[in-house]
Amino acid sequence: MKLGLVHIILILGMGALTLGTAGGMLTAYQSLMPPSTEVGQTATLIVSLTNNGPDSILAKVSPSSPPGVFANGGEQSLELYPGMTQQFSYTLNPQQSGSYMIESFISYAEDGVSWRSLR
């Protein structure tokens, strides 16, 4: 049985978002390798974040999976310096046949205190 994981929700779309009043810019992309997998096999979801702004940004990425798909790994966090790109990854294990929408929850803070959600 084939499980199609092709339908990935790109939480941030394929563009950039302007963050905060400091004019910082965070760009995010999400991809899945391989784009489909067999039930019981593993796929890797990769979330890439780039800080295009002048200030450091703290970012957190958490996996979210629908019933039928198990996401391995919890919340990951790091500080993104200006011009820095960082990838977060976690594995997905489909337990049931079907097509699924996979989300990643991303939150950020430019000042380290005021957290905002990009979902």
PDB file of C-alpha atoms in Angstrom:
ATOM      1  CA  MET A   1       0.000   0.000   0.000  1.00  0.00           C
ATOM      2  CA  LYS A   2       1.319   3.424  -0.912  1.00  0.00           C
ATOM      3  CA  LEU A   3       0.996   6.416   1.407  1.00  0.00           C
ATOM      4  CA  GLY A   4       1.131   9.727  -0.426  1.00  0.00           C
ATOM      5  CA  LEU A   5       2.754  12.453   1.617  1.00  0.00           C
ATOM      6  CA  VAL A   6       2.933  14.812  -1.330  1.00  0.00           C
ATOM      7  CA  HIS A   7       0.383  17.242   0.100  1.00  0.00           C
ATOM      8  CA  ILE A   8       2.556  19.255   2.456  1.00  0.00           C
ATOM      9  CA  ILE A   9       1.200  22.428   3.998  1.00  0.00           C
ATOM     10  CA  LEU A  10       3.800  25.142   3.718  1.00  0.00           C
ATOM     11  CA  ILE A  11       2.889  27.117   6.793  1.00  0.00           C
ATOM     12  CA  LEU A  12       4.655  30.211   5.503  1.00  0.00           C
ATOM     13  CA  GLY A  13       3.881  29.776   1.830  1.00  0.00           C
ATOM     14  CA  MET A  14       6.795  30.058  -0.553  1.00  0.00           C
ATOM     15  CA  GLY A  15       7.720  33.621   0.294  1.00  0.00           C
ATOM     16  CA  ALA A  16       8.916  35.816   3.094  1.00  0.00           C
ATOM     17  CA  LEU A  17       7.192  37.272   6.114  1.00  0.00           C
ATOM     18  CA  THR A  18       8.108  40.530   7.760  1.00  0.00           C
ATOM     19  CA  LEU A  19       8.484  40.115  11.501  1.00  0.00           C
ATOM     20  CA  GLY A  20       8.083  42.697  14.211  1.00  0.00           C
ATOM     21  CA  THR A  21       8.677  46.406  14.135  1.00  0.00           C
ATOM     22  CA  ALA A  22      12.435  46.020  13.795  1.00  0.00           C
ATOM     23  CA  GLY A  23      11.912  45.153  10.137  1.00  0.00           C
ATOM     24  CA  GLY A  24      13.488  41.711  10.435  1.00  0.00           C
ATOM     25  CA  MET A  25      12.618  39.217   7.753  1.00  0.00           C
ATOM     26  CA  LEU A  26      12.283  35.462   8.155  1.00  0.00           C
ATOM     27  CA  THR A  27      11.916  33.133   5.169  1.00  0.00           C
ATOM     28  CA  ALA A  28      10.755  29.556   5.677  1.00  0.00           C
ATOM     29  CA  TYR A  29      10.392  26.529   3.397  1.00  0.00           C
ATOM     30  CA  GLN A  30       9.287  22.975   4.055  1.00  0.00           C
ATOM     31  CA  SER A  31      10.089  19.843   2.041  1.00  0.00           C
ATOM     32  CA  LEU A  32       9.658  16.097   2.384  1.00  0.00           C
ATOM     33  CA  MET A  33      12.137  13.391   1.394  1.00  0.00           C
ATOM     34  CA  PRO A  34      11.019  11.145  -0.213  1.00  0.00           C
ATOM     35  CA  PRO A  35       7.745  12.761  -1.348  1.00  0.00           C
ATOM     36  CA  SER A  36       5.839   9.500  -0.716  1.00  0.00           C
ATOM     37  CA  THR A  37       6.550   6.391   1.295  1.00  0.00           C
ATOM     38  CA  GLU A  38       5.174   2.984   2.179  1.00  0.00           C
ATOM     39  CA  VAL A  39       3.220   2.355   5.377  1.00  0.00           C
ATOM     40  CA  GLY A  40       5.744   1.608   8.127  1.00  0.00           C
ATOM     41  CA  GLN A  41       8.631   3.301   6.284  1.00  0.00           C
ATOM     42  CA  THR A  42      10.203   6.634   7.231  1.00  0.00           C
ATOM     43  CA  ALA A  43      10.168  10.026   5.512  1.00  0.00           C
ATOM     44  CA  THR A  44      12.104  13.119   6.635  1.00  0.00           C
ATOM     45  CA  LEU A  45      10.439  16.516   6.842  1.00  0.00           C
ATOM     46  CA  ILE A  46      12.899  19.417   6.517  1.00  0.00           C
ATOM     47  CA  VAL A  47      12.030  22.985   7.527  1.00  0.00           C
ATOM     48  CA  SER A  48      14.517  25.674   6.431  1.00  0.00           C
ATOM     49  CA  LEU A  49      14.490  29.083   8.130  1.00  0.00           C
ATOM     50  CA  THR A  50      16.529  32.071   6.933  1.00  0.00           C
ATOM     51  CA  ASN A  51      16.966  35.328   8.841  1.00  0.00           C
ATOM     52  CA  ASN A  52      17.164  38.097   6.233  1.00  0.00           C
ATOM     53  CA  GLY A  53      16.892  40.886   8.786  1.00  0.00           C
ATOM     54  CA  PRO A  54      19.451  42.974  10.671  1.00  0.00           C
ATOM     55  CA  ASP A  55      18.780  41.459  14.123  1.00  0.00           C
ATOM     56  CA  SER A  56      19.002  37.989  15.648  1.00  0.00           C
ATOM     57  CA  ILE A  57      15.785  35.974  15.863  1.00  0.00           C
ATOM     58  CA  LEU A  58      14.998  33.113  18.236  1.00  0.00           C
ATOM     59  CA  ALA A  59      12.934  30.445  16.462  1.00  0.00           C
ATOM     60  CA  LYS A  60      11.158  27.240  17.510  1.00  0.00           C
ATOM     61  CA  VAL A  61       9.826  24.537  15.192  1.00  0.00           C
ATOM     62  CA  SER A  62       7.430  21.803  16.344  1.00  0.00           C
ATOM     63  CA  PRO A  63       6.063  18.923  14.285  1.00  0.00           C
ATOM     64  CA  SER A  64       2.349  18.310  13.990  1.00  0.00           C
ATOM     65  CA  SER A  65       1.014  15.169  12.400  1.00  0.00           C
ATOM     66  CA  PRO A  66      -2.524  14.017  11.684  1.00  0.00           C
ATOM     67  CA  PRO A  67      -3.932  10.698  12.909  1.00  0.00           C
ATOM     68  CA  GLY A  68      -2.306   7.918  10.907  1.00  0.00           C
ATOM     69  CA  VAL A  69       1.158   9.532  10.846  1.00  0.00           C
ATOM     70  CA  PHE A  70       3.628   9.508  13.745  1.00  0.00           C
ATOM     71  CA  ALA A  71       6.078  12.436  13.974  1.00  0.00           C
ATOM     72  CA  ASN A  72       9.357  11.595  15.736  1.00  0.00           C
ATOM     73  CA  GLY A  73      11.000  14.435  17.576  1.00  0.00           C
ATOM     74  CA  GLY A  74       9.786  17.322  19.615  1.00  0.00           C
ATOM     75  CA  GLU A  75      10.231  21.041  19.559  1.00  0.00           C
ATOM     76  CA  GLN A  76      13.587  22.302  18.309  1.00  0.00           C
ATOM     77  CA  SER A  77      14.868  25.822  18.900  1.00  0.00           C
ATOM     78  CA  LEU A  78      17.834  28.001  17.998  1.00  0.00           C
ATOM     79  CA  GLU A  79      19.026  31.541  17.469  1.00  0.00           C
ATOM     80  CA  LEU A  80      19.223  32.720  13.862  1.00  0.00           C
ATOM     81  CA  TYR A  81      21.791  35.450  13.279  1.00  0.00           C
ATOM     82  CA  PRO A  82      21.405  37.910  10.374  1.00  0.00           C
ATOM     83  CA  GLY A  83      21.987  36.150   7.042  1.00  0.00           C
ATOM     84  CA  MET A  84      21.912  32.698   8.668  1.00  0.00           C
ATOM     85  CA  THR A  85      19.940  29.728   7.320  1.00  0.00           C
ATOM     86  CA  GLN A  86      19.211  26.765   9.563  1.00  0.00           C
ATOM     87  CA  GLN A  87      17.411  23.513   8.850  1.00  0.00           C
ATOM     88  CA  PHE A  88      15.241  21.629  11.295  1.00  0.00           C
ATOM     89  CA  SER A  89      14.293  18.058  10.475  1.00  0.00           C
ATOM     90  CA  TYR A  90      12.213  15.289  11.939  1.00  0.00           C
ATOM     91  CA  THR A  91      11.035  11.927  10.716  1.00  0.00           C
ATOM     92  CA  LEU A  92       7.507  10.857   9.890  1.00  0.00           C
ATOM     93  CA  ASN A  93       6.278   7.274  10.096  1.00  0.00           C
ATOM     94  CA  PRO A  94       2.954   6.627   8.344  1.00  0.00           C
ATOM     95  CA  GLN A  95       0.816   4.050  10.128  1.00  0.00           C
ATOM     96  CA  GLN A  96      -2.146   4.047   7.709  1.00  0.00           C
ATOM     97  CA  SER A  97      -2.495   4.294   3.946  1.00  0.00           C
ATOM     98  CA  GLY A  98      -3.706   7.648   2.576  1.00  0.00           C
ATOM     99  CA  SER A  99      -2.689  11.206   1.697  1.00  0.00           C
ATOM    100  CA  TYR A 100      -1.916  13.568   4.558  1.00  0.00           C
ATOM    101  CA  MET A 101      -1.371  17.281   5.125  1.00  0.00           C
ATOM    102  CA  ILE A 102       1.669  17.782   7.364  1.00  0.00           C
ATOM    103  CA  GLU A 103       2.147  21.016   9.330  1.00  0.00           C
ATOM    104  CA  SER A 104       5.087  22.485  11.205  1.00  0.00           C
ATOM    105  CA  PHE A 105       4.365  25.034  13.908  1.00  0.00           C
ATOM    106  CA  ILE A 106       6.882  27.883  13.928  1.00  0.00           C
ATOM    107  CA  SER A 107       7.210  30.556  16.585  1.00  0.00           C
ATOM    108  CA  TYR A 108       9.758  33.343  16.801  1.00  0.00           C
ATOM    109  CA  ALA A 109      10.965  36.232  18.942  1.00  0.00           C
ATOM    110  CA  GLU A 110      13.193  39.116  17.899  1.00  0.00           C
ATOM    111  CA  ASP A 111      13.647  40.337  21.449  1.00  0.00           C
ATOM    112  CA  GLY A 112      13.800  36.906  23.102  1.00  0.00           C
ATOM    113  CA  VAL A 113      10.700  37.661  25.168  1.00  0.00           C
ATOM    114  CA  SER A 114       7.659  38.354  22.951  1.00  0.00           C
ATOM    115  CA  TRP A 115       6.942  35.089  21.117  1.00  0.00           C
ATOM    116  CA  ARG A 116       4.716  35.082  18.047  1.00  0.00           C
ATOM    117  CA  SER A 117       3.277  32.183  16.116  1.00  0.00           C
ATOM    118  CA  LEU A 118       3.521  31.856  12.334  1.00  0.00           C
ATOM    119  CA  ARG A 119       0.720  29.319  12.171  1.00  0.00           C
TER     120      ARG A 119
END
